[in-house]
CSV table of C-alpha atoms and ligand atoms in Angstrom, one decimal:
chain,number,residue,atom,x,y,z
G,208,MET,CA,19.4,124.0,-0.2
G,209,SER,CA,22.1,121.9,0.6
G,210,ASP,CA,20.5,120.3,4.2
G,211,SER,CA,24.2,120.9,5.5
G,212,TRP,CA,22.5,124.6,5.6
G,213,LEU,CA,20.8,123.4,8.3
G,214,SER,CA,21.6,123.1,12.2
G,215,GLU,CA,22.1,120.5,14.6
G,216,ARG,CA,19.2,121.7,17.1
G,217,THR,CA,16.8,122.1,13.8
G,218,GLN,CA,16.9,117.7,14.3
G,219,LYS,CA,16.3,117.9,17.8
G,220,PHE,CA,12.8,117.5,17.5
G,221,ASP,CA,10.3,116.9,15.3
G,222,SER,CA,6.7,119.1,15.7
G,223,SER,CA,4.5,116.7,13.4
G,224,GLY,CA,2.5,115.2,16.1
G,225,ILE,CA,0.2,118.1,16.2
G,226,ARG,CA,0.8,119.6,12.8
G,227,LYS,CA,-0.2,116.1,11.8
G,228,VAL,CA,-3.9,116.5,13.8
G,229,PHE,CA,-4.1,121.0,12.7
G,230,ASP,CA,-4.0,119.4,9.4
G,231,LEU,CA,-6.3,117.1,9.0
G,232,ALA,CA,-8.4,120.0,11.3
G,233,GLU,CA,-8.5,122.0,7.7
G,234,ARG,CA,-9.3,119.4,5.1
G,235,MET,CA,-12.5,118.2,7.2
G,236,SER,CA,-15.6,120.6,7.0
G,237,ALA,CA,-17.0,120.8,10.4
G,238,PRO,CA,-14.7,118.7,13.1
G,239,ILE,CA,-15.4,118.6,16.1
G,240,ASN,CA,-12.3,120.3,17.6
G,241,LEU,CA,-11.5,119.5,20.5
G,242,SER,CA,-7.5,120.2,19.9
G,243,ILE,CA,-7.2,123.7,20.2
G,244,GLY,CA,-5.2,125.0,23.0
G,245,GLN,CA,-6.7,128.4,23.4
G,246,PRO,CA,-9.7,129.9,24.5
G,247,ASP,CA,-12.8,129.9,22.4
G,248,PHE,CA,-14.0,133.6,23.0
G,249,ASP,CA,-12.7,136.8,21.6
G,250,VAL,CA,-10.5,139.8,23.0
G,251,PRO,CA,-12.9,142.2,25.0
G,252,ASN,CA,-14.5,144.7,23.5
G,253,GLU,CA,-12.0,147.1,25.1
G,254,ALA,CA,-8.7,146.1,24.7
G,255,LYS,CA,-9.4,145.5,21.3
G,256,GLN,CA,-10.7,150.0,20.9
G,257,ALA,CA,-7.2,150.2,23.1
G,258,ALA,CA,-5.3,148.7,20.7
G,259,ILE,CA,-7.0,150.2,17.7
G,260,ASP,CA,-6.6,153.5,19.1
G,261,ALA,CA,-2.8,152.8,19.5
G,262,ILE,CA,-2.5,152.1,15.4
G,263,VAL,CA,-4.8,155.0,14.5
G,264,SER,CA,-2.6,157.5,16.4
G,265,GLY,CA,0.4,156.3,15.5
G,266,LYS,CA,2.1,154.4,18.2
G,267,ASN,CA,3.6,151.8,15.5
G,268,GLY,CA,6.8,152.1,15.9
G,269,TYR,CA,9.0,150.2,18.5
G,270,SER,CA,8.6,150.5,21.7
G,271,VAL,CA,11.6,150.4,24.3
G,272,THR,CA,12.6,147.0,25.1
G,273,GLN,CA,11.1,146.6,28.7
G,274,GLY,CA,8.0,147.2,27.1
G,275,ILE,CA,5.4,149.9,27.8
G,276,ALA,CA,5.6,152.3,31.2
G,277,ALA,CA,2.0,151.9,31.2
G,278,LEU,CA,1.8,148.1,30.9
G,279,ARG,CA,4.9,147.5,33.0
G,280,GLN,CA,4.2,150.1,35.6
G,281,ARG,CA,1.0,148.9,36.6
G,282,LEU,CA,1.6,145.0,36.8
G,283,GLU,CA,4.6,146.1,38.8
G,284,ALA,CA,2.4,147.6,41.4
G,285,GLU,CA,0.0,144.8,41.4
G,286,ILE,CA,2.8,141.9,41.9
G,287,GLN,CA,4.8,144.1,44.1
G,288,GLN,CA,1.3,144.2,45.7
G,289,GLN,CA,0.8,141.1,46.0
G,290,TYR,CA,5.0,139.8,47.1
G,291,GLY,CA,6.2,142.2,48.2
G,292,HIS,CA,10.0,141.4,46.9
G,293,ALA,CA,12.0,144.5,47.3
G,294,ASP,CA,13.8,142.6,44.1
G,295,ARG,CA,11.2,141.8,41.8
G,296,ARG,CA,11.0,143.6,38.6
G,297,VAL,CA,8.6,142.8,35.5
G,298,LEU,CA,9.4,142.3,31.7
G,299,ILE,CA,7.2,143.3,28.8
G,300,THR,CA,7.7,139.7,26.4
G,301,SER,CA,6.4,138.5,23.0
G,302,GLY,CA,4.2,136.3,24.7
G,303,THR,CA,4.8,133.7,27.3
G,304,SER,CA,6.5,131.7,25.2
G,305,GLY,CA,9.1,135.1,24.4
G,306,GLY,CA,9.7,134.9,27.9
G,307,LEU,CA,10.3,130.8,28.2
G,308,VAL,CA,13.5,131.9,25.3
G,309,LEU,CA,14.6,134.3,26.7
G,310,ALA,CA,14.4,132.5,29.8
G,311,MET,CA,16.6,129.9,28.6
G,312,LEU,CA,18.6,132.3,26.8
G,313,ALA,CA,19.6,133.7,30.2
G,314,MET,CA,19.9,131.6,31.9
G,315,ILE,CA,21.1,127.7,30.7
G,316,ASN,CA,24.9,127.0,29.7
G,317,PRO,CA,25.4,123.6,27.7
G,318,GLY,CA,25.0,120.9,29.3
G,319,ASP,CA,23.4,122.1,32.0
G,320,GLU,CA,20.1,120.2,33.2
G,321,VAL,CA,16.5,121.3,33.4
G,322,ILE,CA,14.1,119.5,35.0
G,323,VAL,CA,10.4,119.1,33.2
G,324,PHE,CA,7.4,117.7,34.3
G,325,ASP,CA,6.4,114.9,31.7
G,326,PRO,CA,3.4,115.5,30.5
G,327,TYR,CA,5.1,118.4,29.6
G,328,PHE,CA,3.9,121.8,27.0
G,329,VAL,CA,5.1,120.7,23.8
G,330,MET,CA,7.7,123.9,24.0
G,331,TYR,CA,10.1,122.9,27.0
G,332,PRO,CA,12.4,120.0,26.1
G,333,PRO,CA,12.7,121.4,22.3
G,334,LEU,CA,13.6,125.0,23.8
G,335,VAL,CA,15.8,123.1,26.6
G,336,SER,CA,17.9,121.3,23.4
G,337,MET,CA,17.6,124.0,21.6
G,338,VAL,CA,19.8,126.7,24.1
G,339,GLY,CA,22.0,123.7,24.5
G,340,GLY,CA,20.1,122.1,27.8
G,341,VAL,CA,19.6,118.9,28.6
G,342,PRO,CA,15.9,118.1,29.2
G,343,VAL,CA,15.4,116.0,32.3
G,344,LEU,CA,11.9,115.1,32.5
G,345,VAL,CA,9.7,113.2,35.4
G,346,ASP,CA,7.5,111.2,35.4
G,347,THR,CA,3.6,112.8,36.9
G,348,TYR,CA,1.9,109.9,36.1
G,349,PRO,CA,-0.3,108.4,36.9
G,350,ASP,CA,-2.4,111.3,39.3
G,351,PHE,CA,0.2,114.3,37.9
G,352,ARG,CA,0.4,116.0,40.8
G,353,LEU,CA,3.8,117.8,41.9
G,354,ASP,CA,6.0,115.6,43.8
G,355,ALA,CA,9.3,117.4,45.3
G,356,ASN,CA,10.7,114.1,46.5
G,357,ARG,CA,10.7,112.9,43.0
G,358,VAL,CA,12.3,116.5,41.5
G,359,ARG,CA,14.8,115.9,44.7
G,360,GLU,CA,15.9,112.3,42.9
G,361,ALA,CA,16.9,114.2,39.8
G,362,ILE,CA,18.5,116.9,41.0
G,363,THR,CA,22.3,116.3,40.0
G,364,PRO,CA,24.8,119.0,40.6
G,365,ARG,CA,24.3,120.3,36.8
G,366,THR,CA,20.6,120.9,37.2
G,367,LYS,CA,20.1,124.2,36.4
G,368,ALA,CA,16.0,125.1,36.2
G,369,ILE,CA,12.8,123.5,37.2
G,370,LEU,CA,10.6,124.3,34.7
G,371,LEU,CA,7.1,124.3,36.7
G,372,ASN,CA,3.7,125.0,34.5
G,373,SER,CA,0.4,124.5,36.8
G,374,PRO,CA,-2.5,124.8,36.1
G,375,ALA,CA,-1.1,122.6,33.6
G,376,ASN,CA,-0.6,121.8,29.6
G,377,PRO,CA,-1.2,118.6,29.2
G,378,THR,CA,-3.3,117.6,31.5
G,379,GLY,CA,-5.4,121.0,33.7
G,380,ILE,CA,-4.1,119.2,37.1
G,381,THR,CA,-3.3,122.5,39.5
G,382,ALA,CA,-1.1,122.0,41.6
G,383,ARG,CA,-2.2,122.7,45.4
G,384,GLU,CA,0.0,124.8,48.2
G,385,ASP,CA,1.5,122.0,50.0
G,386,GLU,CA,3.1,121.1,46.8
G,387,VAL,CA,4.4,123.8,45.4
G,388,ARG,CA,5.5,125.5,48.1
G,389,ALA,CA,7.9,122.4,48.7
G,390,LEU,CA,8.8,122.0,45.8
G,391,ALA,CA,9.7,125.7,45.7
G,392,ARG,CA,11.6,125.6,49.1
G,393,LEU,CA,14.0,122.0,47.1
G,394,ALA,CA,14.8,124.8,44.4
G,395,ALA,CA,15.8,127.4,47.3
G,396,GLU,CA,18.1,124.9,49.7
G,397,ARG,CA,19.4,123.3,46.1
G,398,ASN,CA,20.4,126.7,44.3
G,399,VAL,CA,18.0,125.2,41.7
G,400,ALA,CA,16.7,128.0,40.1
G,401,LEU,CA,12.6,127.6,39.5
G,402,VAL,CA,10.4,128.9,36.6
G,403,SER,CA,7.0,129.4,36.7
G,404,ASP,CA,4.6,129.0,33.6
G,405,GLU,CA,1.7,130.5,35.7
G,406,ILE,CA,-0.2,131.9,31.7
G,407,TYR,CA,-3.1,129.6,33.3
G,408,ARG,CA,-3.7,131.1,36.7
G,409,LEU,CA,-6.7,132.4,36.3
G,410,TYR,CA,-8.5,129.0,35.2
G,411,CYS,CA,-8.9,127.8,39.0
G,412,TYR,CA,-11.9,126.0,39.2
G,413,ASP,CA,-11.8,124.4,42.7
G,414,GLY,CA,-9.3,125.7,44.8
G,415,PRO,CA,-7.5,129.7,44.8
G,416,PHE,CA,-4.0,129.8,42.3
G,417,PHE,CA,-0.9,129.0,44.5
G,418,SER,CA,2.1,130.6,43.2
G,419,PRO,CA,5.8,129.3,44.1
G,420,ALA,CA,7.1,133.1,43.7
G,421,ALA,CA,5.1,133.4,47.5
G,422,GLU,CA,7.3,130.9,49.5
G,423,ASN,CA,10.7,131.2,47.2
G,424,PRO,CA,11.2,134.8,46.2
G,425,ARG,CA,13.8,133.9,43.6
G,426,THR,CA,10.7,132.9,41.8
G,427,LEU,CA,11.4,133.7,38.0
G,428,VAL,CA,7.3,134.3,36.6
G,429,LEU,CA,6.3,134.5,33.3
G,430,ASP,CA,2.4,134.6,32.2
G,431,GLY,CA,1.2,136.6,29.7
G,432,PHE,CA,-2.3,137.4,28.2
G,433,SER,CA,-2.7,134.7,26.0
G,434,LYS,CA,-4.9,132.8,27.6
G,435,THR,CA,-6.7,135.1,30.2
G,436,HIS,CA,-8.0,137.8,27.2
G,437,GLY,CA,-8.4,135.3,24.2
G,438,MET,CA,-5.0,137.4,22.6
G,439,THR,CA,-2.9,134.4,21.5
G,440,GLY,CA,-2.5,136.2,17.6
G,441,TRP,CA,-1.3,139.5,19.6
G,442,ARG,CA,2.1,138.0,21.5
G,443,VAL,CA,2.0,140.1,24.7
G,444,GLY,CA,3.7,138.4,27.9
G,445,PHE,CA,5.6,139.6,30.8
G,446,ALA,CA,7.9,137.8,32.9
G,447,HIS,CA,8.8,139.0,36.9
G,448,GLY,CA,11.2,138.4,38.8
G,449,PRO,CA,15.1,138.4,40.5
G,450,ALA,CA,16.1,142.2,38.8
G,451,GLU,CA,19.4,140.7,37.7
G,452,LEU,CA,17.9,137.4,35.5
G,453,ILE,CA,15.4,140.3,34.3
G,454,GLU,CA,17.8,142.6,33.4
G,455,ALA,CA,19.6,139.7,31.4
G,456,MET,CA,16.3,138.7,29.7
G,457,THR,CA,16.3,142.4,28.7
G,458,ARG,CA,19.3,142.6,26.9
G,459,LEU,CA,18.4,139.5,25.2
G,460,GLN,CA,15.6,141.0,24.2
G,461,GLN,CA,16.5,143.9,22.6
G,462,PHE,CA,18.7,141.4,20.2
G,463,THR,CA,15.9,139.4,19.6
G,464,PHE,CA,13.1,140.0,19.6
G,465,VAL,CA,13.7,143.5,20.1
G,466,CYS,CA,9.7,144.1,21.9
G,467,ALA,CA,6.7,143.4,22.6
G,468,PRO,CA,3.7,144.0,19.3
G,469,HIS,CA,3.8,147.8,20.7
G,470,PRO,CA,-0.7,148.8,19.7
G,471,PHE,CA,-1.4,145.1,21.2
G,472,GLN,CA,0.5,146.1,24.3
G,473,TRP,CA,-2.1,149.6,24.9
G,474,GLY,CA,-5.0,146.9,24.5
G,475,ALA,CA,-3.2,144.8,27.3
G,476,VAL,CA,-2.9,148.1,29.3
G,477,ALA,CA,-7.2,148.5,28.9
G,478,ALA,CA,-7.0,144.5,29.4
G,479,LEU,CA,-6.5,144.5,32.7
G,480,ASP,CA,-9.5,146.8,33.6
G,481,VAL,CA,-11.5,144.1,32.2
G,482,GLU,CA,-13.0,141.2,34.8
G,483,MET,CA,-12.6,138.1,33.5
G,484,GLN,CA,-13.9,136.2,36.3
G,485,SER,CA,-16.9,135.4,33.4
G,486,ALA,CA,-14.5,133.0,31.5
G,487,ARG,CA,-13.1,131.2,34.3
G,488,ASP,CA,-16.6,130.6,35.3
G,489,ALA,CA,-17.5,129.3,31.8
G,490,TYR,CA,-14.5,127.0,31.6
G,491,ARG,CA,-15.8,125.8,35.3
G,492,ARG,CA,-18.7,124.9,33.2
G,493,LYS,CA,-17.6,123.0,30.3
G,494,ARG,CA,-15.3,121.2,32.6
G,495,ASP,CA,-18.5,119.8,34.8
G,496,LEU,CA,-19.5,119.0,31.4
G,497,VAL,CA,-17.4,117.2,29.9
G,498,TRP,CA,-15.9,115.5,32.9
G,499,GLU,CA,-19.3,113.9,33.8
G,500,GLY,CA,-19.7,113.0,30.2
G,501,LEU,CA,-16.7,110.9,30.4
G,502,ARG,CA,-15.6,110.1,33.1
G,503,ASP,CA,-17.5,106.6,33.7
G,504,LYS,CA,-16.3,105.5,29.7
G,505,PHE,CA,-12.8,106.9,30.6
G,506,ASP,CA,-10.3,106.8,32.9
G,507,ILE,CA,-9.7,110.5,33.8
G,508,ALA,CA,-7.4,112.2,36.8
G,509,ARG,CA,-10.1,114.8,37.6
G,510,PRO,CA,-8.9,118.6,36.2
G,511,ASP,CA,-9.1,121.0,38.0
G,512,GLY,CA,-7.3,123.5,36.0
G,513,ALA,CA,-6.9,125.6,32.1
G,514,PHE,CA,-9.0,124.1,29.9
G,515,TYR,CA,-7.4,120.6,28.9
G,516,MET,CA,-7.7,117.1,30.4
G,517,PHE,CA,-5.8,114.3,29.8
G,518,PRO,CA,-7.8,111.3,29.5
G,519,LYS,CA,-6.5,107.2,29.8
G,520,SER,CA,-6.6,105.7,26.0
G,521,PRO,CA,-9.5,102.9,26.7
G,522,TRP,CA,-7.9,100.7,23.9
G,523,GLY,CA,-4.9,100.5,22.4
G,524,THR,CA,-2.1,103.5,22.4
G,525,ALA,CA,-3.2,106.8,22.5
G,526,THR,CA,-2.2,107.5,18.9
G,527,GLN,CA,-4.1,104.5,17.7
G,528,PHE,CA,-7.2,105.8,19.5
G,529,VAL,CA,-7.1,109.3,19.0
G,530,GLU,CA,-6.8,107.6,14.9
G,531,ALA,CA,-9.8,105.8,15.1
G,532,ALA,CA,-11.3,109.3,16.9
G,533,ILE,CA,-10.2,111.3,13.8
G,534,LYS,CA,-11.7,109.2,11.8
G,535,ARG,CA,-15.0,110.2,13.3
G,536,GLU,CA,-14.4,113.6,12.9
G,537,VAL,CA,-13.4,114.1,16.5
G,538,LEU,CA,-9.7,115.8,17.3
G,539,ILE,CA,-7.5,115.5,19.7
G,540,ILE,CA,-4.0,114.9,21.1
G,541,PRO,CA,-2.1,111.5,21.2
G,542,GLY,CA,-0.3,112.0,24.5
G,543,SER,CA,2.6,111.5,23.2
G,544,VAL,CA,2.6,114.4,21.5
G,545,PHE,CA,3.4,116.0,25.4
G,546,SER,CA,4.9,113.1,27.2
G,547,ARG,CA,7.6,110.1,26.5
G,548,ARG,CA,4.4,107.7,26.8
G,549,ASP,CA,1.7,107.2,24.2
G,550,THR,CA,-0.8,106.1,26.5
G,551,HIS,CA,-3.5,108.8,27.0
G,552,PHE,CA,-4.6,111.4,25.0
G,553,ARG,CA,-5.4,115.6,24.8
G,554,LEU,CA,-8.8,117.0,25.3
G,555,SER,CA,-9.4,120.7,25.2
G,556,TYR,CA,-13.3,121.7,26.3
G,557,ALA,CA,-12.6,125.5,25.1
G,558,ALA,CA,-15.4,124.8,22.5
G,559,ASP,CA,-18.8,125.8,22.1
G,560,ASP,CA,-21.6,123.5,25.0
G,561,ARG,CA,-22.8,122.0,21.1
G,562,THR,CA,-19.1,120.6,20.2
G,563,LEU,CA,-18.2,119.2,23.5
G,564,ARG,CA,-21.8,117.4,23.2
G,565,ARG,CA,-21.2,116.2,19.9
G,566,GLY,CA,-17.4,115.4,21.2
G,567,ILE,CA,-17.8,113.4,23.9
G,568,ASP,CA,-21.0,111.5,22.2
G,569,THR,CA,-18.6,110.9,19.9
G,570,LEU,CA,-15.7,109.5,22.0
G,571,ARG,CA,-18.0,107.1,24.0
G,572,GLN,CA,-18.7,105.6,21.0
G,573,VAL,CA,-15.0,105.0,20.0
G,574,ALA,CA,-13.9,104.3,23.4
G,575,GLU,CA,-16.5,100.8,23.0
G,576,GLN,CA,-15.6,100.0,19.8
G,577,GLY,CA,-12.7,98.6,20.8
G,578,SER,CA,-9.4,98.4,18.8
S,646,PLP,C1,2.2,126.5,29.5
S,646,PLP,C2,1.9,127.1,28.3
S,646,PLP,N1,2.9,128.1,28.1
S,646,PLP,C3,3.1,129.1,27.4
S,646,PLP,C4,2.1,128.6,25.9
S,646,PLP,C5,2.8,130.0,25.5
S,646,PLP,O1,1.7,131.2,25.0
S,646,PLP,P1,1.4,132.5,24.2
S,646,PLP,O2,0.9,132.6,23.8
S,646,PLP,O3,1.5,133.7,25.4
S,646,PLP,O4,3.5,132.7,23.8
S,646,PLP,C6,1.2,127.8,26.1
S,646,PLP,C7,0.2,128.2,25.3
S,646,PLP,O5,-0.3,126.6,24.7
S,646,PLP,C8,1.0,127.1,27.0
S,646,PLP,O6,0.0,126.2,26.8
C-alpha cells in the first residue's frame, strides 16, 4: 500500500508504549499483570441475562440514535433529580470513548485549544489533534491536584474546552469539591466549555464524588458502564449536558457510530438496578493493600479513586524501571505513555490479591536493585 494513502492525522499519534506492554503480556505464561485498565470482576448476572433476553427476543437491529427510551429516560430521571437543570439532556453513546469523540467533533474547530491535564488519559491529546484541535497540557506534578490557577494561566482567546477526568486515570487522584468548584467557576467566567469525564465516578474511596456540573450547569458530562459494571466490551456509555450540544452530538452519532450496541443497552438498563458498592469497597481494600505495600519504597501521591496509582520511579527513567520490572514479569506502564514526563509509572490494582501481593514483592525488589 502506498504511504500516501494515510492521512496526516494518523501520523500525529503513536500508541506503541502501551501496546508493547500488552504484546509482552500475551507472550508470558503467568505475568503479574498490573497494567490492565478495566475491572477484574465480571458483568453482573442481571445485566448479562437482560442482554441475553434482548438478543433472544430479537432486539438486534439498530436502536434509535439517541439510545433506547428505557435507558435514556431512566438516566435522565436520575440526572434531573441530582442536578435539576432544565436544559440538561442525555445521549447514549458507544462507550465513554464514543462520547469523547462526539464531544470533540461537536465543539472543536481547527486550531481551537483544548486544555488537558498532564498526566492524562491516553486518548485525550491524540483525539484533540485528530479533530484538528491543539492540546494544551497543564502540568499537575508532583501531587496531581487540580489547580484552577494553573488553568487560568493556560487559557488564551483560542481556548475552547477543558477536559477534566476525576477520579483520574492514570494517577488515581480525585479532585476535591473546592478544586472542582474553582475550575467550574473559571470555565463559566471565561466561557470555556468544561467536559467532565466521570467514568470512574463510582470509585471514590475517601469522600463523595463531586461533579463540576453541580457548580456549572453548562458542563458536559461523559460517563459510562465500562468501569462501574465491568462492561468494557459492551460499549455502552452516556453523555449529559446542554440540550443544544447533546443535539449536535446526536446528529454526529447518526453519521458515525449510528447507535450504541442495541442488546447491551438493555443489559445496561438492568445494570442500573445492581448495587455496585461492594465493587467499590473491594477496590478500596485493594488500594489500601498496595499503598501499604509500596509506600515506604516509592514516592506516591496517595490515590483516592479509580483503580490506579502513579508511583515515581525510584531510579532511572520510568521506562528503564518498567523494563526492569517486566524482566521480572511484572507488567506496568511507563508514565511517558500518559505524560510529557517519563518519571512515573502506572499500576492498576484491578487484580486478585495474590497477583497484587506478588506484584508488591517484586516491585520492592526492583526498587532496591537500582539501575
Ligand atoms: C478516563 C477514561 N475515559 C474514558 C475511557 C474509555 O471508556 P469506554 O470503555 O467507556 O470507552 C477510559 C478507559 O480506560 C478512561 O480511563
